[in-house]
Coordinates of C-alpha atoms and ligand atoms in Angstrom, one line a residue:
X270 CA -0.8 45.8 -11.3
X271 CA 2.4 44.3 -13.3
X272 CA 1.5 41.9 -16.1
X273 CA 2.4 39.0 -14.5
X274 CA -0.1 39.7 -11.9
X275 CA -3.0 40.3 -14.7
X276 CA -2.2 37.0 -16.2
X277 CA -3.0 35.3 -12.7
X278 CA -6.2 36.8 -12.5
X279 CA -7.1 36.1 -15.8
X280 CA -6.0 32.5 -15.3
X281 CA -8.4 32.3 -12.2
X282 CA -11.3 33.5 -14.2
X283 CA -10.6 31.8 -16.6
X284 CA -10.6 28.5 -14.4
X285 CA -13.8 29.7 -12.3
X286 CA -15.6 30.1 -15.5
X287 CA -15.1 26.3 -16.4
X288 CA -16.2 25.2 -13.4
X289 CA -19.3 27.2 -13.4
X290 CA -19.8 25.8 -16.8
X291 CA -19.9 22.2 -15.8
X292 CA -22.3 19.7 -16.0
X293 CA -24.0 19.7 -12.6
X294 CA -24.0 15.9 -13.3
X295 CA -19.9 15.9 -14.1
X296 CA -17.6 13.9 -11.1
X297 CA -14.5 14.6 -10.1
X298 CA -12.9 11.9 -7.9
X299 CA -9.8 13.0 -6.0
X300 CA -7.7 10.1 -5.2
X301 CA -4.8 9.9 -3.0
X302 CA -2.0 8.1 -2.9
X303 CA 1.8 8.1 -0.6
X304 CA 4.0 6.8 -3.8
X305 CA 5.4 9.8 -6.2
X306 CA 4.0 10.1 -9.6
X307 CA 5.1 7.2 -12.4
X308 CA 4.7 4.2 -9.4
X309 CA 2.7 1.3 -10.2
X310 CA -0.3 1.9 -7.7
X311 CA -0.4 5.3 -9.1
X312 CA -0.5 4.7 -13.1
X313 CA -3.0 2.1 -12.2
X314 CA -5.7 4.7 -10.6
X315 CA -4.8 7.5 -13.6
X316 CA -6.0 4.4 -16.0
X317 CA -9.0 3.7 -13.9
X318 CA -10.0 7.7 -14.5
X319 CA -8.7 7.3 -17.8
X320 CA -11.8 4.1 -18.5
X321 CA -14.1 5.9 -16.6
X322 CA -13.7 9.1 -18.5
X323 CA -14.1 7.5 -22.2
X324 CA -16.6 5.4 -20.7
X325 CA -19.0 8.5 -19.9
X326 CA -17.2 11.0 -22.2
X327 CA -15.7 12.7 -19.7
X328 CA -18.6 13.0 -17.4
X329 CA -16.9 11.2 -14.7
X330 CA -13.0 11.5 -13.9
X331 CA -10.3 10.5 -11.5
X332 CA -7.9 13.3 -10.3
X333 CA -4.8 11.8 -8.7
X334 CA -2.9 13.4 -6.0
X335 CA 0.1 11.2 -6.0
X336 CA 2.9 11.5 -4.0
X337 CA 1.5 12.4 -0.5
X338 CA 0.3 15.6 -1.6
X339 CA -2.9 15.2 0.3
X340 CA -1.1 13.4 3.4
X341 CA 0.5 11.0 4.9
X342 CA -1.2 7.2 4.8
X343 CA -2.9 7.5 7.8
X344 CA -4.3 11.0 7.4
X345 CA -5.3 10.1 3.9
X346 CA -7.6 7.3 5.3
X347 CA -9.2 9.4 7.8
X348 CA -10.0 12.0 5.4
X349 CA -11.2 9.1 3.1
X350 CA -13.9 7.9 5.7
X351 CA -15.0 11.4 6.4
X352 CA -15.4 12.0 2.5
X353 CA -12.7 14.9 2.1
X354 CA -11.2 12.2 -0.3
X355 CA -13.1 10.2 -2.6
X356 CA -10.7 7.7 -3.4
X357 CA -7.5 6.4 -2.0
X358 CA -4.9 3.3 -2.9
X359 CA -3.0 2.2 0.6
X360 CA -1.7 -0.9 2.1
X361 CA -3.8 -3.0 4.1
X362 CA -1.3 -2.4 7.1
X363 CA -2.2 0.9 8.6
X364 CA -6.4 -0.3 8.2
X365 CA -5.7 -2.8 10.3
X366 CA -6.4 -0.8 13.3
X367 CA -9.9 0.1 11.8
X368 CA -10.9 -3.1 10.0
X369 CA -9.6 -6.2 12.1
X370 CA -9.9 -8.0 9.0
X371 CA -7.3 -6.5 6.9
X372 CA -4.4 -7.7 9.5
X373 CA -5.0 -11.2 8.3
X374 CA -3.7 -11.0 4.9
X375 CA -1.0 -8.7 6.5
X376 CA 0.2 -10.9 9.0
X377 CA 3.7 -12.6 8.5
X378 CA 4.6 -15.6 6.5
X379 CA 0.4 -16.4 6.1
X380 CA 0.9 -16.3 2.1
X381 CA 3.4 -19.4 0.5
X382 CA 3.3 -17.3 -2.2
X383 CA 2.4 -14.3 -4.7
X384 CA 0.2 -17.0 -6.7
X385 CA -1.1 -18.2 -3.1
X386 CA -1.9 -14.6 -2.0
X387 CA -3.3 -13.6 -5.7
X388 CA -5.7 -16.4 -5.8
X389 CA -7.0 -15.9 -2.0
X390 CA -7.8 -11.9 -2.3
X391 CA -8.8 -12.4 -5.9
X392 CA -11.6 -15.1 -4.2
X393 CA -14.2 -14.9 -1.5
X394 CA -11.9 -14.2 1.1
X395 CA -10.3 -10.9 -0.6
X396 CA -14.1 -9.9 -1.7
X397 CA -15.3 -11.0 2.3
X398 CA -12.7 -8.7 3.5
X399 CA -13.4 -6.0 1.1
X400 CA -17.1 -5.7 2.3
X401 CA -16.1 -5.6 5.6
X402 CA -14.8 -2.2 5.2
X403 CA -18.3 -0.9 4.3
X404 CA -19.4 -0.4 8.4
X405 CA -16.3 1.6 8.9
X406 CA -17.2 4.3 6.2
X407 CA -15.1 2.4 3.1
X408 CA -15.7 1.0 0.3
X409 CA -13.1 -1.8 -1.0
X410 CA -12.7 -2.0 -4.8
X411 CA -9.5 -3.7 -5.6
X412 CA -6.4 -5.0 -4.7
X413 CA -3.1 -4.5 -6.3
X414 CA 0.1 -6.6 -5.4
X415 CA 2.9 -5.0 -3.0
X416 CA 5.3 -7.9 -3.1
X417 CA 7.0 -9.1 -0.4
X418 CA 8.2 -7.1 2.4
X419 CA 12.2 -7.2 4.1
X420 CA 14.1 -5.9 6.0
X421 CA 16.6 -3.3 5.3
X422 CA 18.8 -1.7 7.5
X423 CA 22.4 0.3 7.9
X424 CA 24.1 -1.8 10.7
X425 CA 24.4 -5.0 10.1
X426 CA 23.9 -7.9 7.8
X427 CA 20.3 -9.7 8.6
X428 CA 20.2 -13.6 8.3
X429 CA 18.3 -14.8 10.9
X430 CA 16.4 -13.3 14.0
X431 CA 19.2 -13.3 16.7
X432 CA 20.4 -10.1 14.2
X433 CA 17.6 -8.2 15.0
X434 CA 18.0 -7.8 18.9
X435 CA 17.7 -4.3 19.4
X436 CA 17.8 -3.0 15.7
X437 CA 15.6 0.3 15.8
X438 CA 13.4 -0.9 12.5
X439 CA 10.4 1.5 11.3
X440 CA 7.5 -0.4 10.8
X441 CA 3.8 1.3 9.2
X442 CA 1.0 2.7 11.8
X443 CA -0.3 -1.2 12.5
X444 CA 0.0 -3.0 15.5
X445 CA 0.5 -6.3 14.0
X446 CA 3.8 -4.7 12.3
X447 CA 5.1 -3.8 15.6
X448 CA 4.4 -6.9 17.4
X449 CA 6.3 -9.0 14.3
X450 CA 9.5 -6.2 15.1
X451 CA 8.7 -6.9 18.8
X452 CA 8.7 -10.8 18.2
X453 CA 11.8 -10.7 16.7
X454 CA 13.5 -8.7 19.2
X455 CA 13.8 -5.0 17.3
X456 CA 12.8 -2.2 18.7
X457 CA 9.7 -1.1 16.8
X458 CA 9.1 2.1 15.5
X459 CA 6.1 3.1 13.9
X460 CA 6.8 6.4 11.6
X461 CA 5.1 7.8 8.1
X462 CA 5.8 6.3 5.4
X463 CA 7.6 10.3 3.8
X464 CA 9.5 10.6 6.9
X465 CA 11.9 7.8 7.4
X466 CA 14.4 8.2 4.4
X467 CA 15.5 11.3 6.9
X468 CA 14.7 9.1 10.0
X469 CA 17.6 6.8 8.3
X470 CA 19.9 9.3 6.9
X471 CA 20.1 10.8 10.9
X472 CA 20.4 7.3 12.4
X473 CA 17.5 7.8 14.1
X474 CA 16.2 4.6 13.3
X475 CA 18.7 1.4 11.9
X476 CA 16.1 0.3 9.2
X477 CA 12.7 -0.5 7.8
X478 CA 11.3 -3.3 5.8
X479 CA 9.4 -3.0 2.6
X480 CA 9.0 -4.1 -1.5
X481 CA 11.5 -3.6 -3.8
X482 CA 9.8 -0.6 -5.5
X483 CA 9.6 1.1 -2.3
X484 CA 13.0 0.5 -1.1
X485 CA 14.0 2.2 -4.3
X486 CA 12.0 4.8 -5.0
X487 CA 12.1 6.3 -1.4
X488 CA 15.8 6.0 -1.5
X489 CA 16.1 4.6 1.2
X490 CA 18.5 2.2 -0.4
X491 CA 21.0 4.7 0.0
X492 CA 21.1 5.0 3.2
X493 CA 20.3 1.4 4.6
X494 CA 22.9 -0.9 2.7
X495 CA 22.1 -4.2 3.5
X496 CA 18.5 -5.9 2.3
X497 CA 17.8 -9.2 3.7
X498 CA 15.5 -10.8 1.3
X499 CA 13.4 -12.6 4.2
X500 CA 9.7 -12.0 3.0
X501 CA 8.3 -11.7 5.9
X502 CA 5.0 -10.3 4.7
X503 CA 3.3 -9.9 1.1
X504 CA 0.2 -7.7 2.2
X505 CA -0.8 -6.1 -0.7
X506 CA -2.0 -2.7 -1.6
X507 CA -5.7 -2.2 -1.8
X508 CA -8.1 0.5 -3.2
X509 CA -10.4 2.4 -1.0
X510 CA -13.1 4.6 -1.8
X511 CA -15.1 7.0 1.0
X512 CA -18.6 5.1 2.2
X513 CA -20.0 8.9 1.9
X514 CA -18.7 9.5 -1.9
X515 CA -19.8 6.1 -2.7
X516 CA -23.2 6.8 -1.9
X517 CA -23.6 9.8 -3.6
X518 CA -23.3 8.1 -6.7
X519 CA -26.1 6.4 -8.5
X520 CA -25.9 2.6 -9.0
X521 CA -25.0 2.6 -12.4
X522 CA -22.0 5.1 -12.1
X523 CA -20.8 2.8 -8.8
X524 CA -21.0 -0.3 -11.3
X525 CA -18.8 1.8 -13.9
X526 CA -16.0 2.5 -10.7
X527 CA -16.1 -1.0 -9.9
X528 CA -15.6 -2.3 -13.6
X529 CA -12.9 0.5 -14.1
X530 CA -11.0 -0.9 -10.8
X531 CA -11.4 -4.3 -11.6
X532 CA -10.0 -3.5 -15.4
X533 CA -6.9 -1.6 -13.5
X534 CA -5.4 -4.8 -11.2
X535 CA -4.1 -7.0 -14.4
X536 CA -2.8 -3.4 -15.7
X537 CA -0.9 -2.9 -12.3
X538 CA 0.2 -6.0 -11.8
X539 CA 2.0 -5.7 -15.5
X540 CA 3.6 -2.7 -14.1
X541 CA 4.4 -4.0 -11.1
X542 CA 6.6 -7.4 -12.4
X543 CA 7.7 -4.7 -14.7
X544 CA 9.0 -2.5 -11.9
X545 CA 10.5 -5.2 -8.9
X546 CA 12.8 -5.7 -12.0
X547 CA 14.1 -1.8 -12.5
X548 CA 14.1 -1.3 -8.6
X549 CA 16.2 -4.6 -8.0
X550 CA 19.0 -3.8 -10.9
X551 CA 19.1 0.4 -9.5
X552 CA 19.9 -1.2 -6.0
X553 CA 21.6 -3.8 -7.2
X554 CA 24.0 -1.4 -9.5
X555 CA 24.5 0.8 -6.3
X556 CA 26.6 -1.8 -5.3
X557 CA 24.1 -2.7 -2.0
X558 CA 24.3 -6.2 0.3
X559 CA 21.4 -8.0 -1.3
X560 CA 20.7 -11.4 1.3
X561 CA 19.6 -13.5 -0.9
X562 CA 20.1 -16.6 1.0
X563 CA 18.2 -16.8 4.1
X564 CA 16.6 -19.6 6.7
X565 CA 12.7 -18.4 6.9
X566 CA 11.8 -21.2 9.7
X567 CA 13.1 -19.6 12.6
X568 CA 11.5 -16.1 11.6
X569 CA 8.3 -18.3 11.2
X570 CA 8.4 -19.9 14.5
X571 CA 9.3 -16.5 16.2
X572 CA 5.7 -15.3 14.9
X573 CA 3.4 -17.5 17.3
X574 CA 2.7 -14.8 19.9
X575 CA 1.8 -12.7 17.0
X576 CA -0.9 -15.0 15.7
X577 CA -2.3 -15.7 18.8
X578 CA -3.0 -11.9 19.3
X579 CA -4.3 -10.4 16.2
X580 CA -5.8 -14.3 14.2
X581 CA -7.1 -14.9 18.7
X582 CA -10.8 -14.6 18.0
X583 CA -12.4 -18.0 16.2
X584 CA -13.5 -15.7 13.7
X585 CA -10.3 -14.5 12.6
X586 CA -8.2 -18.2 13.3
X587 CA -11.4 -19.2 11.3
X588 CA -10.4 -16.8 8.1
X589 CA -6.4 -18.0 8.8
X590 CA -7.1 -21.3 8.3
X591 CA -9.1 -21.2 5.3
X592 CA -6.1 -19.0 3.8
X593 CA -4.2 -21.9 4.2
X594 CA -5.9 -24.4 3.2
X595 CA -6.6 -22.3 -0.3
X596 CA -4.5 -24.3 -3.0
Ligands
GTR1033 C1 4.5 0.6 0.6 C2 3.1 0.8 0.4 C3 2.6 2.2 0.9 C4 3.0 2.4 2.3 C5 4.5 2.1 2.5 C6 4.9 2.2 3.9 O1 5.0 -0.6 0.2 O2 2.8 0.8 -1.0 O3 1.2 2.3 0.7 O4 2.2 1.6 3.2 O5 4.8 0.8 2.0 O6 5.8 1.3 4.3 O7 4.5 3.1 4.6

């Protein structure tokens, strides 16, 4: 056996002898998320670990798999709910096909504001929504901001909806997303979040939508000039952990996680003013066709047939028109 091959063993014992060695009591979270290492969301669950470890010394900690090592979005929340991953950050769009609930902070124009949509998930209706997670095998802790979502694309400037006929525009895995493309008379086309920088680059799609920080740090505003700053929808990120892990956990430690997640939203949300400001001057240095000026009414009147199908029930048109009528 070469050297280099004795070192890897020894490494590997070395590795399985810590683990033998540790408190039965010690946990290790693994959380997921689809954004690379140094994003907002991401720092935001490291500092959760980072309380929960000085908190208990060490006993419990957060290991991050950032970056979409454990999956795409989708895959990550079905492994979530089957407790393969203890602790995931996504965006309320692709739950909205498992929780009906999420898709109403998700649906377009229903925030006037980040303020608006801040003070209505940071309230009842957030924590209502949160809890109605719990049947479906997840545990809502937080929510951090994602912005506002628009469109980007490679063909054509974007000011109002008659320039969207037939625009092939990725949207996330959420029906409501691809009715709102369908409304406005793209094509939708629902596609992971790690494969459309390629999807773009090949033509095989014209655009996407999305935040500022996303549009940069995919890339993906290298290869889809123009970026129509129509803010179509601010649904924010949320933090998710597995019903299964949850439970495993005795009341006291499930306080701590909530504590440590509540402690990490005004630390992302620092990062996060911090970041739409480094992601808009990158794009904006790469020379790209920022929209700056653009008519929202008629995108808002196009989205009737969309609130009629996924805010139908008088329990959800119910929870839409106490968003609005939040100050
Ligand atoms: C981002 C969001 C991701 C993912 C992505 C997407 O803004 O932070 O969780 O949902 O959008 O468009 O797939």
């Amino acid at each position: 056996m070469k050297p280099k091959n004795l070192l890897h063993v020894g490494a590997g014992a070395l590795a399985l002898a810590f683990a033998t060695s540790a408190s039965a009591q010690d946990i290790s979270l693994r959380a997921a998320d689809t954004h690379a290492d140094g994003y907002p969301t991401v720092e935001a669950v490291e500092y959760m670990g980072e309380l929960l470890s000085s908190w208990t010394n060490g006993r419990i900690a957060v290991q991050m798999f950032p970056g979409r090592q454990l999956g795409e979005e989708r895959d990550t929340i079905e492994q979530t709910i089957a407790g393969v991953i203890d602790i995931n950050r996504v965006n309320l769009a692709p739950l909205n096909g498992i929780v009906p609930e999420t898709a109403i902070p998700a649906l377009p124009f229903i925030f006037r504001s980040t303020d608006h949509m801040r003070t209505v998930m940071d309230g009842e209706i957030g924590s209502e929504i949160l809890v109605s997670m719990e049947e479906h095998g997840l545990v809502g802790l937080a929510y951090y901001d994602s912005g506002a979502r628009s469109f980007y694309n490679s063909v054509r400037p974007i000011t109002s909806p008659a320039d969207m006929q037939g625009l092939r525009i990725r949207v996330q895995n959420s029906d409501l997303f691809v009715a709102t493309m369908e409304a406005l008379g793209a094509n939708a086309t629902p596609m992971e979040f790690g494969q459309v920088y390629e999807a773009l680059a090949n033509g095989v799609i014209d655009g996407a939508e999305n935040n500022w920080p996303s549009y940069e740090s995919t890339r993906h505003f290298e290869v889809a000039n123009h970026y129509t700053l129509n803010q179509h929808s601010l649904s924010p990120e949320v933090l998710v952990m597995s019903k299964a892990s949850w439970d495993k956990l005795s009341a006291a430690d499930q306080r701590l996680v909530v504590r440590a997640a509540t402690l990490s939203v005004p630390y992302m949300r620092e990062l996060w003013d911090a970041r739409v400001e480094a992601s808009r001057a990158v794009v904006e240095a790469n020379g790209n066709e920022i929209i700056t000026e653009v008519d929202k009414q008629p995108f808002i009147d196009a989205m009737a047939p969309v609130y009629e199908r996924f805010a139908g029930t008088p329990e959800l048109s119910a929870l839409v028109e106490r968003i609005q009528a939040v100050e």
